[in-house]
């Protein structure tokens, strides 16, 4: 079926990232003279005194192929993840009722995906969120590095879970050339396959850390053991998320102690919850950590980026724009990695 070109909308917290996607789409689509180019669709969000939200779609979307961008974790705004999630659901409902033919969510950091298994009487919130998104009326989801691949199975809609490692490897190769004398390290046993993937693709070595958490204190990492040869090597610690940076800081200190000459970190979702930036600034100033590479699946303010020289942000927008084009045209998304 021949579809019209995609239309891009964004929730408030996703507007900055949505603009980046539009600008990338303007590069990859050959401009037709009668087209203004891609820009965010018009919408209006009203917040009532009791904090309830209303979303209005201010242009025709009947029978259109809509991509709705939301940055669920936007650290440059006051909105909580829960507010952003609710706004996204209301937005989907508004688009559905305005007769869009297909609605694909573009949520590069899918919140709640870490709550993917049950311990005792806990909820499986990743599954709950997946169900709510389908009920709201989304037809598909484009996201990046869900905490565990099996979380994709919670969704009953088409899901494209893109790999941040592709972008990180491109960046590293461009900056350092050959990485065959590097070691890719995971900060915990759960991330061993990720480190091995980098090592295989880049013909480099790999190391695994084993982390013991003290569950009596939220987020506190107890001790890290490093398995693998890091002495005299440049080491890049790879992970999906930095939250409080406890895991990373412990691993970086241990790897440095074991004789690594330079330590880098690369993650998909650089969330940096408190006290991450203090912790990372400290080990950067001590000369232990050289750089933290993070993808813009989480939106940070310009000020944050200026104040934290150890942070290097790379953008997922070019890859996501290509994924949007391919989904719209019914083409393969995995081909984008070849
Ligand atoms: C754990 O399974 C994850 O891959 C991350 O290592 C963890 O969530 C990071 O958390 P934090 O930065 O608070 O140590």
XYZ file of N, CA and C in Angstrom, residues 39-220:
546
model
N 8.042 19.338 9.706
C 8.030 20.123 10.938
C 7.001 19.488 11.867
N 7.108 19.782 13.142
C 6.193 19.151 14.081
C 4.757 19.571 13.798
N 3.839 18.598 13.843
C 2.428 18.883 13.670
C 1.937 19.783 14.798
N 0.864 20.525 14.508
C 0.373 21.498 15.505
C -0.531 20.821 16.534
N -0.235 21.101 17.771
C -1.053 20.535 18.854
C -1.003 21.509 20.031
N -1.928 21.302 20.964
C -1.939 22.195 22.135
C -2.214 21.350 23.376
N -1.390 21.549 24.397
C -1.600 20.818 25.651
C -2.010 21.837 26.711
N -3.129 21.562 27.358
C -3.594 22.461 28.428
C -3.517 21.698 29.733
N -2.990 22.371 30.753
C -2.979 21.751 32.079
C -3.963 22.508 32.956
N -4.902 21.778 33.537
C -5.913 22.413 34.384
C -5.364 22.616 35.797
N -6.104 23.399 36.573
C -5.645 23.748 37.928
C -5.402 22.505 38.773
N -6.178 21.458 38.528
C -5.985 20.233 39.334
C -4.904 19.317 38.740
N -4.167 19.815 37.743
C -3.049 19.155 37.038
C -3.492 18.176 35.941
N -4.808 17.994 35.745
C -5.239 17.148 34.623
C -4.807 17.793 33.307
N -4.618 16.961 32.282
C -4.142 17.458 30.991
C -5.188 17.280 29.903
N -5.129 18.173 28.911
C -5.955 17.988 27.709
C -5.052 18.219 26.502
N -5.159 17.339 25.499
C -4.349 17.505 24.282
C -5.295 17.747 23.112
N -5.015 18.779 22.341
C -5.818 19.022 21.130
C -4.910 18.944 19.898
N -5.379 18.267 18.870
C -4.630 18.179 17.609
C -5.159 19.306 16.732
N -4.269 20.220 16.338
C -4.729 21.443 15.681
C -4.606 21.395 14.153
N -4.456 20.204 13.608
C -4.471 20.095 12.145
C -5.058 18.756 11.742
N -5.430 18.639 10.492
C -6.058 17.407 10.014
C -5.050 16.249 9.996
N -5.461 15.111 10.574
C -4.578 13.929 10.536
C -5.343 12.722 9.984
N -6.530 12.952 9.453
C -7.369 11.844 8.961
C -6.578 10.990 7.958
N -6.554 9.687 8.223
C -5.879 8.711 7.350
C -4.365 8.915 7.248
N -3.775 9.684 8.178
C -2.327 9.933 8.091
C -1.519 8.919 8.886
N -0.239 8.757 8.463
C 0.706 7.876 9.150
C 1.481 8.739 10.156
N 1.086 8.627 11.420
C 1.607 9.553 12.435
C 2.708 8.906 13.279
N 3.768 9.672 13.539
C 4.828 9.265 14.465
C 4.818 10.275 15.612
N 4.566 9.781 16.805
C 4.448 10.663 17.978
C 5.699 10.514 18.847
N 6.438 11.613 18.996
C 7.717 11.577 19.715
C 7.517 11.988 21.177
N 8.052 11.186 22.067
C 8.031 11.572 23.474
C 9.358 11.194 24.132
N 9.937 12.158 24.836
C 11.142 11.901 25.615
C 10.654 11.729 27.057
N 10.372 10.473 27.416
C 9.744 10.231 28.730
C 10.627 10.723 29.870
N 11.943 10.636 29.663
C 12.868 11.182 30.667
C 13.471 12.446 30.081
N 12.925 13.568 30.477
C 13.447 14.839 29.993
C 13.920 15.622 31.203
N 15.251 15.657 31.377
C 15.817 16.259 32.578
C 15.886 17.785 32.488
N 15.522 18.334 31.305
C 15.566 19.799 31.203
C 14.223 20.403 31.592
N 13.252 19.547 31.945
C 11.924 20.042 32.333
C 11.570 19.514 33.711
N 10.579 20.125 34.301
C 10.151 19.713 35.640
C 9.273 18.460 35.602
N 8.704 18.157 34.418
C 7.731 17.057 34.335
C 8.324 15.731 34.782
N 7.519 14.979 35.538
C 7.970 13.651 35.944
C 7.719 12.659 34.802
N 8.343 11.488 34.910
C 8.109 10.421 33.932
C 6.608 10.108 33.877
N 5.969 10.083 35.045
C 4.548 9.732 35.085
C 3.689 10.759 34.346
N 4.026 12.040 34.501
C 3.282 13.085 33.773
C 3.506 12.931 32.272
N 4.765 12.665 31.909
C 5.073 12.519 30.478
C 4.371 11.311 29.875
N 4.295 10.249 30.666
C 3.629 9.035 30.196
C 2.137 9.312 29.978
N 1.532 9.990 30.939
C 0.089 10.282 30.849
C -0.197 11.190 29.651
N 0.665 12.196 29.460
C 0.463 13.099 28.314
C 0.545 12.311 26.999
N 1.484 11.367 26.960
C 1.650 10.557 25.745
C 0.391 9.721 25.467
N -0.178 9.153 26.513
C -1.383 8.322 26.343
C -2.564 9.164 25.861
N -2.690 10.360 26.459
C -3.798 11.246 26.060
C -3.602 11.691 24.609
N -2.339 11.931 24.250
C -2.005 12.355 22.886
C -2.401 11.261 21.888
N -2.098 10.013 22.241
C -2.440 8.888 21.345
C -3.961 8.853 21.166
N -4.667 9.006 22.276
C -6.129 8.958 22.202
C -6.667 10.076 21.297
N -6.082 11.264 21.447
C -6.536 12.400 20.622
C -6.283 12.101 19.140
N -5.101 11.544 18.832
C -4.780 11.232 17.422
C -5.708 10.147 16.879
N -5.986 9.153 17.726
C -6.869 8.055 17.317
C -8.261 8.588 16.996
N -8.758 9.485 17.877
C -10.112 10.035 17.674
C -10.158 11.026 16.516
N -8.943 11.552 16.153
C -8.895 12.459 14.995
C -8.715 11.646 13.705
N -8.824 10.303 13.811
C -8.852 9.367 12.664
C -7.513 9.185 11.959
N -6.408 9.321 12.697
C -5.109 8.959 12.095
C -5.183 7.490 11.684
N -4.539 7.128 10.579
C -4.670 5.724 10.142
C -3.706 4.829 10.911
N -2.545 5.369 11.292
C -1.594 4.555 12.057
C -0.821 5.488 12.986
N -0.644 5.044 14.222
C 0.095 5.872 15.196
C 1.267 5.044 15.716
N 2.471 5.523 15.442
C 3.676 4.842 15.942
C 4.334 5.760 16.960
N 4.541 5.232 18.130
C 5.218 6.020 19.174
C 6.714 5.990 18.946
N 7.356 7.117 19.162
C 8.816 7.155 19.108
C 9.247 7.576 20.509
N 9.566 6.583 21.337
C 9.930 6.840 22.735
C 11.282 6.155 22.967
N 12.380 6.879 22.692
C 13.685 6.212 22.670
C 14.117 5.638 24.022
N 13.624 6.229 25.111
C 13.924 5.627 26.420
C 12.596 5.197 27.033
N 12.279 3.929 26.894
C 10.970 3.441 27.348
C 11.001 3.252 28.862
N 10.380 4.199 29.536
C 10.384 4.177 31.000
C 9.717 2.910 31.524
N 10.042 2.550 32.702
C 9.502 1.391 33.430
C 9.968 0.044 32.876
N 10.833 0.060 31.837
C 11.157 -1.260 31.278
C 12.109 -2.050 32.189
N 12.662 -1.395 33.215
C 13.501 -2.167 34.160
C 12.654 -3.011 35.115
N 11.368 -2.659 35.244
C 10.512 -3.438 36.160
C 9.867 -4.576 35.369
N 10.696 -5.566 35.039
C 10.264 -6.585 34.086
C 10.103 -7.981 34.682
N 10.321 -8.114 35.993
C 10.092 -9.431 36.603
C 9.584 -9.267 38.026
N 8.980 -10.349 38.497
C 8.337 -10.241 39.799
C 9.196 -10.840 40.905
N 9.343 -10.054 41.961
C 9.963 -10.593 43.177
C 8.892 -10.434 44.243
N 8.523 -11.489 44.898
C 7.491 -11.408 45.935
C 6.196 -10.852 45.381
N 5.632 -9.865 46.079
C 4.333 -9.316 45.642
C 4.503 -8.029 44.849
N 5.562 -7.969 44.030
C 5.800 -6.752 43.243
C 5.039 -6.807 41.919
N 4.765 -5.633 41.334
C 4.112 -5.619 40.013
C 5.141 -5.842 38.899
N 4.662 -6.175 37.706
C 5.551 -6.191 36.529
C 5.135 -4.971 35.716
N 5.686 -3.839 36.104
C 5.198 -2.566 35.552
C 5.516 -2.422 34.062
N 6.600 -3.053 33.612
C 6.932 -2.971 32.182
C 5.778 -3.548 31.349
N 5.180 -4.622 31.831
C 4.056 -5.261 31.123
C 2.806 -4.373 31.209
N 2.587 -3.796 32.405
C 1.430 -2.916 32.598
C 1.491 -1.738 31.618
N 2.673 -1.103 31.525
C 2.826 0.061 30.637
C 2.599 -0.360 29.180
N 3.112 -1.534 28.816
C 2.918 -2.024 27.438
C 1.432 -2.187 27.137
N 0.683 -2.709 28.120
C -0.761 -2.918 27.902
C -1.486 -1.583 27.758
N -1.102 -0.618 28.597
C -1.787 0.688 28.559
C -1.537 1.375 27.207
N -0.299 1.259 26.722
C 0.035 1.914 25.440
C -0.812 1.323 24.306
N -0.969 -0.013 24.304
C -1.807 -0.622 23.249
C -3.256 -0.189 23.426
N -3.749 -0.186 24.682
C -5.162 0.187 24.890
C -5.426 1.622 24.472
N -4.416 2.496 24.654
C -4.624 3.902 24.276
C -4.807 4.031 22.765
N -4.269 3.060 22.005
C -4.501 3.095 20.557
C -3.257 3.183 19.705
N -2.072 2.986 20.317
C -0.850 3.011 19.489
C -0.794 1.744 18.650
N -0.262 1.872 17.432
C -0.119 0.695 16.561
C 1.299 0.162 16.583
N 2.249 0.981 17.002
C 3.640 0.535 16.971
C 4.485 1.374 17.910
N 5.685 0.885 18.182
C 6.618 1.602 19.063
C 8.018 1.478 18.488
N 8.693 2.626 18.386
C 10.121 2.604 18.074
C 10.814 3.029 19.354
N 11.729 2.206 19.824
C 12.441 2.551 21.042
C 13.885 2.113 20.902
N 14.651 2.280 21.965
C 16.058 1.911 21.897
C 16.453 1.184 23.170
N 17.168 0.089 23.001
C 17.725 -0.696 24.111
C 16.797 -0.800 25.325
N 15.731 -1.561 25.145
C 14.899 -1.912 26.304
C 15.808 -2.620 27.293
N 15.539 -2.499 28.562
C 16.454 -3.037 29.568
C 16.755 -4.525 29.333
N 15.740 -5.272 28.901
C 15.975 -6.677 28.535
C 15.189 -6.927 27.251
N 15.785 -7.710 26.329
C 15.136 -7.926 25.025
C 13.734 -8.504 25.169
N 13.558 -9.349 26.208
C 12.247 -10.022 26.335
C 11.115 -9.041 26.676
N 11.449 -7.817 27.106
C 10.393 -6.825 27.400
C 9.595 -6.522 26.123
N 10.253 -6.644 24.964
C 9.551 -6.424 23.687
C 8.338 -7.345 23.584
N 8.443 -8.534 24.182
C 7.348 -9.509 24.140
C 6.129 -9.086 24.953
N 6.277 -8.074 25.809
C 5.133 -7.576 26.586
C 4.176 -6.770 25.704
N 4.709 -6.313 24.557
C 3.902 -5.448 23.680
C 3.155 -6.281 22.652
N 1.860 -5.982 22.493
C 1.087 -6.666 21.466
C 1.003 -5.820 20.202
N 1.877 -4.826 20.104
C 1.915 -3.993 18.891
C 3.305 -4.168 18.279
N 3.473 -3.755 17.032
C 4.778 -3.887 16.377
C 5.815 -3.050 17.114
N 6.957 -3.651 17.382
C 7.971 -2.894 18.127
C 9.316 -2.993 17.430
N 9.972 -1.864 17.293
C 11.333 -1.838 16.765
C 12.233 -1.332 17.881
N 13.023 -2.259 18.420
C 13.910 -1.953 19.548
C 15.323 -1.757 18.995
N 15.676 -0.512 18.684
C 16.946 -0.249 17.998
C 18.133 -0.357 18.961
N 19.310 -0.617 18.369
C 20.502 -0.822 19.215
C 21.357 0.440 19.299
N 21.541 0.925 20.510
C 22.393 2.097 20.714
C 23.853 1.785 20.426
N 24.239 0.516 20.548
C 25.652 0.147 20.356
C 26.135 0.544 18.961
N 25.238 0.523 17.972
C 25.630 0.891 16.599
C 26.159 2.334 16.594
N 25.446 3.208 17.289
C 25.829 4.627 17.304
C 27.109 4.838 18.105
N 27.206 4.107 19.229
C 28.380 4.263 20.092
C 29.641 3.761 19.370
N 29.515 2.618 18.679
C 30.679 2.089 17.962
C 31.120 3.040 16.856
N 30.129 3.608 16.153
C 30.466 4.571 15.084
C 31.257 5.744 15.663
N 30.773 6.248 16.805
C 31.438 7.388 17.448
C 32.875 7.024 17.846
N 33.021 5.860 18.497
C 34.342 5.463 18.983
C 35.319 5.260 17.820
N 34.820 4.639 16.740
C 35.712 4.372 15.595
C 36.142 5.685 14.949
N 35.192 6.605 14.878
C 35.508 7.900 14.273
C 36.534 8.653 15.117
N 36.404 8.553 16.439
C 37.290 9.319 17.322
C 38.657 8.644 17.502
N 38.667 7.308 17.620
C 39.920 6.633 17.984
C 40.492 5.734 16.888
N 39.788 5.562 15.791
C 40.277 4.659 14.738
C 40.124 3.216 15.193
N 41.174 2.413 15.021
C 41.059 0.998 15.397
C 40.963 0.859 16.916
N 40.106 -0.059 17.357
C 39.908 -0.242 18.801
C 40.354 -1.640 19.215
N 41.169 -2.274 18.362
C 41.500 -3.682 18.623
C 42.360 -3.854 19.885
N 43.023 -2.774 20.347
C 43.802 -2.923 21.585
C 42.998 -2.444 22.807
N 41.712 -2.219 22.623
C 40.860 -1.789 23.742
C 40.223 -3.003 24.416
N 39.687 -2.732 25.619
C 38.909 -3.768 26.304
C 37.525 -3.175 26.577
N 36.486 -3.934 26.271
C 35.114 -3.511 26.577
C 34.660 -4.267 27.815
N 34.219 -3.508 28.802
C 33.926 -4.128 30.100
C 32.473 -3.898 30.486
N 31.881 -4.903 31.102
C 30.537 -4.704 31.646
C 30.702 -4.405 33.134
N 29.851 -3.527 33.681
C 29.990 -3.202 35.102
C 29.323 -4.226 36.006
N 28.577 -5.181 35.396
C 27.958 -6.252 36.187
C 27.800 -7.501 35.316
N 27.511 -8.626 35.963
C 27.437 -9.888 35.222
C 26.325 -9.854 34.172
N 25.210 -9.163 34.492
C 24.067 -9.092 33.566
C 24.431 -8.446 32.232
N 25.471 -7.629 32.221
C 25.829 -6.921 30.989
C 26.957 -7.597 30.213
N 27.308 -8.837 30.618
C 28.449 -9.521 29.989
C 28.258 -9.679 28.479
N 27.048 -10.046 28.058
C 26.804 -10.278 26.624
C 26.993 -8.979 25.837
N 26.615 -7.850 26.467
C 26.769 -6.555 25.786
C 28.260 -6.265 25.544
N 29.080 -6.459 26.592
C 30.520 -6.190 26.458
C 31.128 -7.125 25.403
N 30.675 -8.364 25.405
C 31.197 -9.343 24.449
C 30.819 -8.928 23.014
N 29.605 -8.397 22.863
C 29.139 -7.942 21.547
C 30.053 -6.834 21.007
N 30.363 -5.855 21.862
C 31.265 -4.775 21.436
C 32.622 -5.365 21.065
N 33.122 -6.258 21.942
C 34.460 -6.812 21.724
C 34.518 -7.568 20.393
N 33.478 -8.354 20.121
C 33.454 -9.129 18.861
C 33.417 -8.211 17.660
N 32.507 -7.226 17.726
C 32.342 -6.343 16.568
C 33.586 -5.492 16.311
N 34.320 -5.170 17.377
C 35.459 -4.268 17.214
C 36.791 -4.999 17.306
N 36.698 -6.326 17.365
C 37.898 -7.148 17.431
C 38.770 -6.773 18.644
N 38.109 -6.499 19.753
C 38.803 -6.041 20.956
C 38.664 -7.093 22.061
N 39.240 -6.793 23.226
C 39.119 -7.717 24.353
C 37.891 -7.386 25.189
N 37.546 -8.253 26.121
C 36.453 -7.891 27.015
C 36.673 -8.376 28.438
N 36.027 -7.662 29.359
C 36.151 -7.985 30.784
C 34.753 -7.917 31.392
N 34.577 -8.649 32.476
C 33.269 -8.663 33.146
C 33.483 -8.236 34.593
N 32.560 -7.445 35.094
C 32.620 -7.127 36.522
C 31.462 -7.844 37.186
N 31.662 -8.149 38.428
C 30.593 -8.793 39.170
C 30.238 -7.850 40.315
N 28.935 -7.526 40.388
C 28.506 -6.477 41.331
C 27.650 -7.095 42.418
N 27.924 -6.720 43.646
C 27.039 -7.177 44.724
C 26.336 -5.967 45.310
N 25.012 -5.950 45.247
C 24.277 -4.788 45.754
C 23.843 -5.004 47.191
N 23.785 -3.884 47.926
C 23.255 -3.937 49.275
C 21.812 -3.453 49.182
N 20.861 -4.388 49.201
C 19.460 -4.022 48.972
C 18.824 -3.305 50.161
N 19.527 -3.225 51.291
C 18.935 -2.501 52.405
C 18.994 -0.995 52.138
N 19.853 -0.577 51.198
C 19.935 0.851 50.875
C 19.738 1.011 49.369
N 18.651 1.713 48.979
C 18.317 1.830 47.554
C 19.525 2.334 46.769
N 19.806 1.696 45.641
C 20.854 2.103 44.702
C 22.294 1.930 45.182
N 22.506 1.452 46.397
C 23.895 1.375 46.867
C 24.557 0.101 46.339
